[in-house]
Short mmCIF file of C-alpha atoms in Angstrom, two decimals:
data_model
loop_
_atom_site.label_atom_id
_atom_site.label_comp_id
_atom_site.label_asym_id
_atom_site.label_seq_id
_atom_site.Cartn_x
_atom_site.Cartn_y
_atom_site.Cartn_z
CA MET A 1216 101.24 171.16 82.96
CA ILE A 1217 104.37 172.94 84.19
CA LEU A 1218 102.66 175.04 86.68
CA ARG A 1219 101.20 172.02 88.39
CA SER A 1220 104.47 170.00 88.33
CA VAL A 1221 105.17 168.50 91.68
CA LEU A 1222 108.82 169.05 91.20
CA VAL A 1223 108.55 172.70 90.59
CA LEU A 1224 107.23 174.94 93.41
CA VAL A 1225 104.86 177.33 91.91
CA LEU A 1226 104.06 180.60 93.37
CA LEU A 1227 100.69 181.93 92.19
CA VAL A 1228 99.93 185.39 93.34
CA VAL A 1229 96.25 185.96 92.90
CA VAL A 1230 95.78 189.60 93.38
CA LEU A 1231 92.14 190.16 93.49
CA SER A 1232 92.02 193.81 94.32
CA PRO A 1233 94.42 196.64 94.06
CA ALA A 1234 97.37 195.77 96.22
CA SER A 1235 101.09 196.19 96.52
CA GLU A 1236 103.66 193.73 97.69
CA SER A 1237 107.36 193.47 98.32
CA LEU A 1238 107.84 189.82 98.30
CA ARG A 1239 110.98 187.94 98.83
CA PHE A 1240 111.45 184.35 97.89
CA GLU A 1241 114.22 181.86 97.18
CA LEU A 1242 115.04 179.93 94.08
CA GLN A 1243 117.23 177.01 93.84
CA SER A 1244 119.43 176.61 90.78
CA GLY A 1245 117.40 175.21 87.95
CA GLN A 1246 114.14 175.83 89.72
CA THR A 1247 111.26 177.82 88.31
CA LYS A 1248 108.90 179.81 90.39
CA CYS A 1249 105.90 181.52 88.75
CA ILE A 1250 103.74 184.27 90.20
CA ALA A 1251 100.35 184.81 88.66
CA GLU A 1252 98.13 187.67 89.41
CA ASP A 1253 94.48 188.15 88.58
CA ILE A 1254 94.34 191.67 87.24
CA LYS A 1255 91.20 193.62 86.46
CA SER A 1256 90.72 195.10 82.99
CA ASN A 1257 92.17 198.53 82.24
CA SER A 1258 94.19 198.64 85.40
CA MET A 1259 97.80 199.69 85.43
CA THR A 1260 100.39 197.35 86.79
CA VAL A 1261 104.07 197.89 87.65
CA GLY A 1262 106.53 195.30 88.72
CA LYS A 1263 110.19 195.63 89.91
CA TYR A 1264 112.53 192.75 90.67
CA HIS A 1265 116.02 192.35 91.85
CA VAL A 1266 118.32 189.71 93.09
CA VAL A 1267 119.42 190.17 96.70
CA LYS A 1268 123.23 190.17 96.70
CA PRO A 1269 124.82 187.61 99.05
CA ASN A 1270 127.94 189.80 99.15
CA GLU A 1271 127.40 193.52 99.09
CA ASP A 1272 130.84 194.51 97.77
CA GLN A 1273 131.40 191.93 95.06
CA PRO A 1274 129.50 191.98 91.75
CA LEU A 1275 126.89 189.34 91.23
CA PRO A 1276 128.31 186.16 89.69
CA ASP A 1277 126.66 184.80 86.57
CA SER A 1278 125.18 181.87 88.45
CA HIS A 1279 122.92 184.19 90.40
CA LYS A 1280 121.34 185.85 87.35
CA LEU A 1281 117.64 185.36 86.56
CA THR A 1282 115.60 184.82 83.50
CA VAL A 1283 112.26 186.52 83.71
CA ARG A 1284 109.05 186.28 81.62
CA VAL A 1285 105.74 187.97 82.05
CA THR A 1286 102.82 186.62 80.04
CA SER A 1287 99.19 186.91 80.00
CA SER A 1288 96.77 183.85 80.36
CA HIS A 1289 96.40 183.92 76.60
CA GLY A 1290 100.17 183.62 76.03
CA ASN A 1291 101.05 187.16 75.02
CA SER A 1292 104.41 188.14 76.38
CA PHE A 1293 104.58 191.52 78.04
CA HIS A 1294 108.12 191.39 79.35
CA SER A 1295 111.07 189.09 79.06
CA ALA A 1296 114.66 189.32 80.19
CA GLU A 1297 117.53 186.82 80.08
CA LYS A 1298 120.31 186.60 82.75
CA VAL A 1299 119.64 189.80 84.50
CA GLU A 1300 120.15 190.98 87.93
CA SER A 1301 117.21 193.43 88.19
CA GLY A 1302 114.61 194.99 86.06
CA GLN A 1303 111.11 196.37 85.87
CA PHE A 1304 108.08 196.24 83.77
CA ALA A 1305 104.85 198.18 83.46
CA PHE A 1306 101.69 197.74 81.37
CA THR A 1307 98.03 198.25 81.35
CA ALA A 1308 96.01 195.07 81.50
CA ALA A 1309 93.75 194.97 78.46
CA GLU A 1310 91.45 192.46 79.98
CA GLN A 1311 90.72 190.72 83.22
CA GLY A 1312 92.72 187.56 83.71
CA ASP A 1313 95.67 185.79 85.19
CA TYR A 1314 99.05 187.38 84.33
CA ILE A 1315 102.02 185.19 85.08
CA SER A 1316 105.51 186.27 85.79
CA CYS A 1317 108.02 183.39 85.97
CA PHE A 1318 111.55 183.36 87.30
CA TRP A 1319 114.21 180.84 86.35
CA ALA A 1320 117.59 180.39 87.98
CA ALA A 1321 120.21 178.88 85.71
CA GLU A 1322 121.48 175.35 86.43
CA HIS A 1323 124.59 175.25 88.58
CA SER A 1324 126.55 172.17 89.92
CA PRO A 1325 126.60 173.07 93.62
CA GLN A 1326 123.03 173.97 94.21
CA ILE A 1327 122.91 177.67 95.13
CA THR A 1328 119.98 179.62 96.46
CA VAL A 1329 119.08 182.90 94.73
CA THR A 1330 116.99 185.36 96.79
CA VAL A 1331 114.76 187.35 94.60
CA ASP A 1332 112.97 190.57 95.83
CA PHE A 1333 109.86 191.18 93.80
CA ASP A 1334 107.57 194.10 93.96
CA TRP A 1335 104.36 193.92 92.00
CA ARG A 1336 101.77 196.54 92.28
CA THR A 1337 98.37 196.87 90.56
CA GLY A 1338 95.64 199.42 90.62
CA VAL A 1339 95.76 202.11 93.36
CA HIS A 1340 99.25 201.41 94.42
CA THR A 1341 100.93 201.93 91.06
CA LYS A 1342 100.96 205.64 91.66
CA ASP A 1343 104.47 206.27 92.96
CA TRP A 1344 103.57 208.63 95.80
CA THR A 1345 107.22 209.95 96.32
CA ASN A 1346 107.37 211.09 92.80
CA VAL A 1347 104.08 212.84 92.99
CA ALA A 1348 105.20 214.64 96.14
CA LYS A 1349 108.46 215.84 94.65
CA LYS A 1350 106.76 217.35 91.57
CA GLY A 1351 104.85 220.10 93.39
CA GLN A 1352 104.60 221.62 96.69
CA VAL A 1353 101.91 219.20 97.73
CA ASN A 1354 100.91 219.19 101.32
CA ALA A 1355 101.98 216.02 102.91
CA MET A 1356 98.61 215.60 104.70
CA GLU A 1357 96.67 216.22 101.51
CA LEU A 1358 98.64 213.52 99.90
CA GLU A 1359 97.93 211.07 102.66
CA LEU A 1360 94.29 211.85 102.61
CA LYS A 1361 94.21 211.42 98.78
CA ASN A 1362 95.81 208.02 99.16
CA LEU A 1363 93.18 207.10 101.70
CA PHE A 1364 90.37 208.38 99.57
CA ASP A 1365 91.67 206.23 96.63
CA THR A 1366 91.92 203.20 98.93
CA VAL A 1367 88.26 203.74 100.02
CA GLN A 1368 87.21 203.88 96.42
CA SER A 1369 88.95 200.65 95.65
CA ILE A 1370 87.32 199.01 98.63
CA HIS A 1371 84.01 200.06 97.28
CA GLU A 1372 84.71 198.64 93.89
CA GLU A 1373 85.91 195.45 95.44
CA MET A 1374 82.68 195.11 97.34
CA PHE A 1375 80.82 195.32 94.07
CA TYR A 1376 83.01 192.64 92.54
CA LEU A 1377 82.50 190.39 95.58
CA ARG A 1378 78.79 190.87 95.28
CA GLU A 1379 78.86 189.86 91.69
CA ARG A 1380 80.82 186.72 92.48
CA GLU A 1381 78.43 185.77 95.14
CA GLU A 1382 75.55 186.20 92.76
CA GLU A 1383 77.25 183.97 90.14
CA MET A 1384 77.86 181.30 92.78
CA GLN A 1385 74.16 181.52 93.85
CA GLU A 1386 73.19 180.92 90.24
CA LEU A 1387 75.57 177.96 90.06
CA ASN A 1388 74.02 176.41 93.13
CA LYS A 1389 70.53 176.97 91.86
CA ALA A 1390 71.42 175.29 88.59
CA THR A 1391 72.97 172.35 90.42
CA THR A 1392 69.90 171.81 92.58
CA SER A 1393 67.49 172.04 89.72
CA LYS A 1394 69.65 169.56 87.77
CA MET A 1395 69.59 167.19 90.71
CA PHE A 1396 65.86 167.51 90.86
CA TRP A 1397 65.43 166.56 87.20
CA LEU A 1398 67.99 163.83 87.52
CA SER A 1399 66.02 162.24 90.43
CA PHE A 1400 62.96 162.13 88.26
CA LEU A 1401 64.97 160.61 85.49
CA SER A 1402 66.39 157.98 87.80
CA LEU A 1403 62.93 156.97 88.96
CA PHE A 1404 61.78 156.77 85.38
CA LEU A 1405 64.83 154.70 84.39
CA CYS A 1406 64.34 152.35 87.36
CA LEU A 1407 60.76 151.72 86.49
CA SER A 1408 61.42 151.30 82.68
CA VAL A 1409 64.30 148.86 83.37
CA ALA A 1410 62.03 146.89 85.68
CA GLY A 1411 59.27 146.90 83.15
CA LEU A 1412 61.58 145.86 80.29
CA GLN A 1413 62.97 142.98 82.41
CA PHE A 1414 59.51 141.81 83.24
CA TRP A 1415 58.29 141.99 79.59
CA HIS A 1416 61.41 140.26 78.27
CA LEU A 1417 61.32 137.44 80.78
CA LYS A 1418 57.57 137.02 80.28
CA SER A 1419 57.98 136.66 76.59
CA PHE A 1420 60.98 134.28 77.05
CA PHE A 1421 59.06 131.99 79.35
CA GLN A 1422 56.05 132.09 77.06
CA LYS A 1423 58.34 131.10 74.17
CA LYS A 1424 59.80 128.24 76.32
CA LYS A 1425 56.17 127.23 76.98
CA LEU A 1426 56.74 127.34 80.72
CA ILE A 1427 53.90 129.69 81.33
CA MET B 269 113.71 228.05 101.78
CA GLU B 270 113.79 226.62 105.27
CA LYS B 271 110.11 226.10 105.32
CA ARG B 272 110.27 224.25 102.05
CA ARG B 273 112.97 221.94 103.25
CA GLY B 274 111.01 221.48 106.43
CA LYS B 275 107.97 220.46 104.50
CA MET B 276 109.83 218.01 102.23
CA TRP B 277 111.46 216.46 105.25
CA ALA B 278 108.08 216.26 107.01
CA LEU B 279 106.79 214.45 103.91
CA MET B 280 109.69 212.03 103.81
CA CYS B 281 109.31 211.38 107.51
CA LEU B 282 105.60 210.87 107.08
CA LEU B 283 106.07 208.50 104.22
CA LEU B 284 108.77 206.64 106.03
CA LEU B 285 106.88 206.31 109.29
CA ASN B 286 103.65 205.37 107.61
CA TRP B 287 105.40 202.78 105.53
CA VAL B 288 103.36 199.63 105.52
CA GLY B 289 104.35 196.35 104.07
CA ASP B 290 101.89 194.36 102.20
CA VAL B 291 101.84 191.03 100.46
CA SER B 292 98.87 190.79 98.10
CA SER B 293 96.85 187.65 98.10
CA LEU B 294 99.56 185.22 97.21
CA SER B 295 98.71 181.70 96.09
CA VAL B 296 101.34 179.15 96.82
CA THR B 297 101.24 175.58 95.70
CA VAL B 298 102.53 173.90 98.71
CA THR B 299 104.00 170.40 98.25
CA ASP B 300 106.00 170.29 101.33
CA VAL B 301 107.10 173.70 102.74
CA GLU B 302 106.87 177.12 101.10
CA CYS B 303 108.19 180.18 102.75
CA VAL B 304 107.98 183.95 102.11
CA TYR B 305 110.13 186.56 103.71
CA GLU B 306 108.93 190.05 104.85
CA TYR B 307 110.91 192.64 106.51
CA VAL B 308 109.46 194.43 109.56
CA LEU B 309 110.92 197.93 110.13
CA TYR B 310 109.90 198.68 113.69
CA GLU B 311 109.48 196.63 116.81
CA GLY B 312 105.93 196.59 117.98
CA ASP B 313 104.40 196.74 114.48
CA THR B 314 101.16 194.83 114.00
CA ILE B 315 101.54 191.89 111.61
CA SER B 316 98.14 190.89 110.40
CA GLY B 317 96.77 188.62 107.57
CA ASN B 318 94.83 185.70 106.55
CA PHE B 319 95.29 182.56 104.39
CA VAL B 320 92.92 180.21 102.73
CA VAL B 321 93.44 176.88 101.09
CA VAL B 322 91.94 177.70 97.63
CA ASP B 323 92.16 174.82 95.27
CA HIS B 324 92.74 171.14 96.05
CA ASP B 325 93.24 168.54 93.47
CA ILE B 326 91.66 165.96 95.78
CA PHE B 327 88.62 166.10 97.96
CA TRP B 328 89.59 166.58 101.65
CA THR B 329 88.26 163.79 103.76
CA SER B 330 87.56 164.45 107.45
CA ASP B 331 90.91 163.04 108.56
CA HIS B 332 92.96 165.39 106.29
CA PRO B 333 95.80 167.01 108.30
CA GLY B 334 95.34 170.39 106.71
CA ILE B 335 97.87 173.14 106.27
CA ASP B 336 100.14 174.44 109.06
CA PHE B 337 101.22 178.08 109.10
CA ILE B 338 104.27 179.07 111.11
CA VAL B 339 105.83 182.52 111.57
CA THR B 340 109.41 182.71 112.61
CA SER B 341 111.06 185.78 114.03
CA PRO B 342 114.55 186.92 112.94
CA GLY B 343 115.94 185.30 116.11
CA GLY B 344 114.59 181.95 115.10
CA ASN B 345 111.81 181.62 117.57
CA THR B 346 108.33 180.63 116.39
CA VAL B 347 106.19 183.71 117.00
CA HIS B 348 102.90 182.38 115.74
CA SER B 349 101.60 179.06 114.50
CA LEU B 350 98.27 177.64 113.25
CA LYS B 351 98.08 173.98 112.64
CA GLY B 352 95.88 171.83 110.44
CA THR B 353 93.45 174.37 109.06
CA SER B 354 91.94 175.15 105.71
CA GLY B 355 92.19 178.83 106.24
CA ASP B 356 92.33 181.39 109.07
CA LYS B 357 93.10 184.98 110.07
CA PHE B 358 95.99 186.00 112.26
CA GLU B 359 97.26 189.17 113.98
CA PHE B 360 100.11 189.65 116.40
CA LYS B 361 102.62 192.33 117.44
CA ALA B 362 106.14 191.85 116.18
CA PRO B 363 108.48 191.40 119.16
CA ARG B 364 111.44 192.81 117.29
CA SER B 365 112.29 194.34 113.87
CA GLY B 366 113.95 192.27 111.17
CA MET B 367 113.30 189.75 108.50
CA TYR B 368 110.34 187.48 109.37
CA LYS B 369 109.67 184.21 107.81
CA PHE B 370 106.13 183.03 106.99
CA CYS B 371 105.95 179.38 106.13
CA PHE B 372 103.25 176.90 105.00
CA HIS B 373 103.76 173.30 105.65
CA ASN B 374 101.74 170.63 103.88
CA ALA B 375 101.67 167.36 105.79
CA TYR B 376 99.79 165.51 103.03
CA SER B 377 101.57 164.47 99.84
CA THR B 378 99.22 166.30 97.31
CA PRO B 379 100.08 169.89 96.36
CA GLU B 380 97.61 172.41 97.71
CA THR B 381 97.14 175.97 96.57
CA VAL B 382 97.10 178.47 99.42
CA ALA B 383 96.12 182.10 98.94
CA PHE B 384 97.41 184.39 101.65
CA TYR B 385 97.70 188.08 102.52
CA ILE B 386 100.12 189.58 104.96
CA HIS B 387 100.12 193.22 106.13
CA ILE B 388 102.60 194.95 108.31
CA GLY B 389 101.32 198.09 109.85
CA HIS B 390 103.07 200.83 111.76
CA ILE B 391 101.43 203.54 113.72
CA PRO B 392 103.74 206.37 114.91
CA SER B 393 103.75 206.32 118.72
CA ASP B 394 104.14 209.18 121.23
CA HIS B 395 107.81 208.41 121.35
CA ASP B 396 108.15 209.15 117.63
CA LEU B 397 106.12 212.29 118.15
CA ALA B 398 108.55 213.53 120.78
CA LYS B 399 111.55 212.68 118.64
CA ASP B 400 110.53 214.45 115.46
CA GLU B 401 109.01 217.92 115.69
CA HIS B 402 107.70 217.86 112.15
CA LEU B 403 105.46 214.97 113.02
CA ASN B 404 101.91 216.16 113.92
CA PRO B 405 99.48 214.28 116.17
CA ILE B 406 97.20 214.34 113.19
CA ASN B 407 99.64 212.01 111.44
CA VAL B 408 99.03 209.52 114.11
CA LYS B 409 95.35 209.72 113.42
CA ILE B 410 95.91 209.44 109.70
CA ALA B 411 98.02 206.36 110.29
CA LYS B 412 95.29 204.79 112.42
CA LEU B 413 92.73 205.55 109.69
CA ARG B 414 95.07 203.93 107.12
CA GLU B 415 95.40 200.94 109.31
CA ALA B 416 91.62 200.60 109.75
CA LEU B 417 91.24 200.75 105.95
CA GLU B 418 93.86 198.11 105.46
CA SER B 419 91.98 195.80 107.85
CA VAL B 420 88.96 196.26 105.62
CA THR B 421 91.03 195.46 102.59
CA ALA B 422 92.46 192.37 104.34
CA GLU B 423 88.95 191.14 105.29
CA GLN B 424 87.90 191.54 101.63
CA LYS B 425 90.84 189.58 100.37
CA TYR B 426 89.96 186.85 102.89
CA LEU B 427 86.35 186.81 101.77
CA LYS B 428 87.43 186.66 98.13
CA ALA B 429 89.78 183.72 98.72
CA ARG B 430 87.02 181.94 100.61
CA ASP B 431 84.65 182.70 97.83
CA THR B 432 87.03 181.12 95.34
CA ARG B 433 87.33 178.13 97.58
CA HIS B 434 83.64 177.71 97.86
CA ARG B 435 83.24 178.03 94.18
CA HIS B 436 85.80 175.29 93.59
CA THR B 437 84.02 173.11 96.10
CA ASN B 438 80.62 173.79 94.38
CA GLU B 439 81.92 173.10 90.96
CA SER B 440 83.52 169.93 92.13
CA THR B 441 80.28 168.86 93.93
CA ARG B 442 78.33 169.55 90.73
CA LYS B 443 80.69 167.39 88.60
CA ARG B 444 80.70 164.59 91.10
CA VAL B 445 76.91 164.56 91.50
CA ILE B 446 76.35 164.34 87.78
CA GLY B 447 79.10 161.84 87.41
CA TYR B 448 77.90 159.58 90.14
CA THR B 449 74.28 159.80 88.90
CA VAL B 450 75.23 158.83 85.33
CA GLY B 451 77.44 155.99 86.70
CA GLU B 452 74.54 154.81 88.90
CA TYR B 453 72.29 154.63 85.84
CA LEU B 454 74.79 152.66 83.91
CA LEU B 455 75.29 150.26 86.81
CA LEU B 456 71.56 149.76 87.16
CA VAL B 457 71.10 149.00 83.53
CA ALA B 458 74.09 146.68 83.53
CA ALA B 459 72.81 144.86 86.68
CA SER B 460 69.38 144.34 85.17
CA VAL B 461 70.82 142.99 81.90
CA LEU B 462 73.12 140.66 83.80
CA GLN B 463 70.12 139.49 85.83
CA VAL B 464 68.14 138.76 82.60
CA PHE B 465 71.03 136.84 81.16
CA TYR B 466 71.50 134.82 84.30
CA ILE B 467 67.81 133.91 84.45
CA ARG B 468 67.81 132.92 80.73
CA ARG B 469 70.81 130.83 81.41
CA LEU B 470 69.12 129.04 84.29
CA PHE B 471 66.40 127.98 81.89
CA SER B 472 68.55 127.08 78.95
CA LYS B 473 68.72 123.50 77.85
CA SER B 474 72.44 123.31 77.67
CA VAL B 475 72.98 123.91 81.40
CA ALA B 476 70.38 121.64 83.05
CA TYR B 477 66.95 120.85 81.96
CA ASN B 478 64.33 122.14 84.30
CA ARG B 479 66.81 122.41 87.15
CA VAL B 480 64.94 125.27 88.65
#
């Protein structure tokens, strides 16, 4: 599977709770790097990406352009762009799962390194706070406190989620131990039956051979 | 008018000074070295985070070298390093501002998936308070509160990544237990059948009459 290819370095971003990131990574020409995020259902997600220019004044040469594709784990494509320098996408995740965004750098004879700056936010951090502030005469402190309140709520939700996962794992462990319990009985039974069959078969064999 | 501008400026300052850099739980498949770059705005910022090796294709024996984690400052010095672990937390103060490099090194040949989270937190100090009259001591308190909440979020991400790792371990254990048990049964049956055949052969006329 391409994601597990040893030749291709895969970046999997597993965002398990609302979080923001401004991540910078390097792509070699012809290389693919994919970022996957585990997004909860009905949560908003926003992503922005751009290529960091090696030379500030000059325009970006074609060799440094990216191809981007954002897909869900079921294969639905949410965003795709060919040979671009920057872009952004936003969508609401319909269901919980892994959403993958992959970046390709085009093949080029001398291997060049493309530095990509990627900002992917989900949940609480999608609200663009500077825009909210500009709109009204919102008190700066009030804004900050609102932000903190939302963070606390997301922490609370995350705790519930973690609790659920722990419970699932507990169930899995219980199932494994009970299975082992029954399997040990089965192995005892199998052992005894095999021994019994051997004995019976050899006894009848020797009786046929008139040795007993 | 002046008051409005003052308020907007305070808001901008607040947002700027409370700017925190986050990288959400990122999973990297590390074949050899995988690096992520993160920009630190102020000297003295606290860089905190954690990483966990989430999924391994092979079962780690006791002599597995583990994953190395190295943080390099913009000057090229190694600021922080953790060697040969399956996951750990870290926290240190940035000696200077600039672009920091966070690298994972896999000494073993098989690719490993590492989930990590990095947070760069800045709290306005008394020096900043003196410089900017719009900055209130309460903003410092809010920043401290925000940092405390971020540490809770970081801990949650760490726990979640560890939970994922434990789940993978449990599932692999379950599969291996069942596999080995079934294999054991088959071997037992095969061994007993071979025994019977051998004994029959010992007594067969073609080999040697009454050799036993």
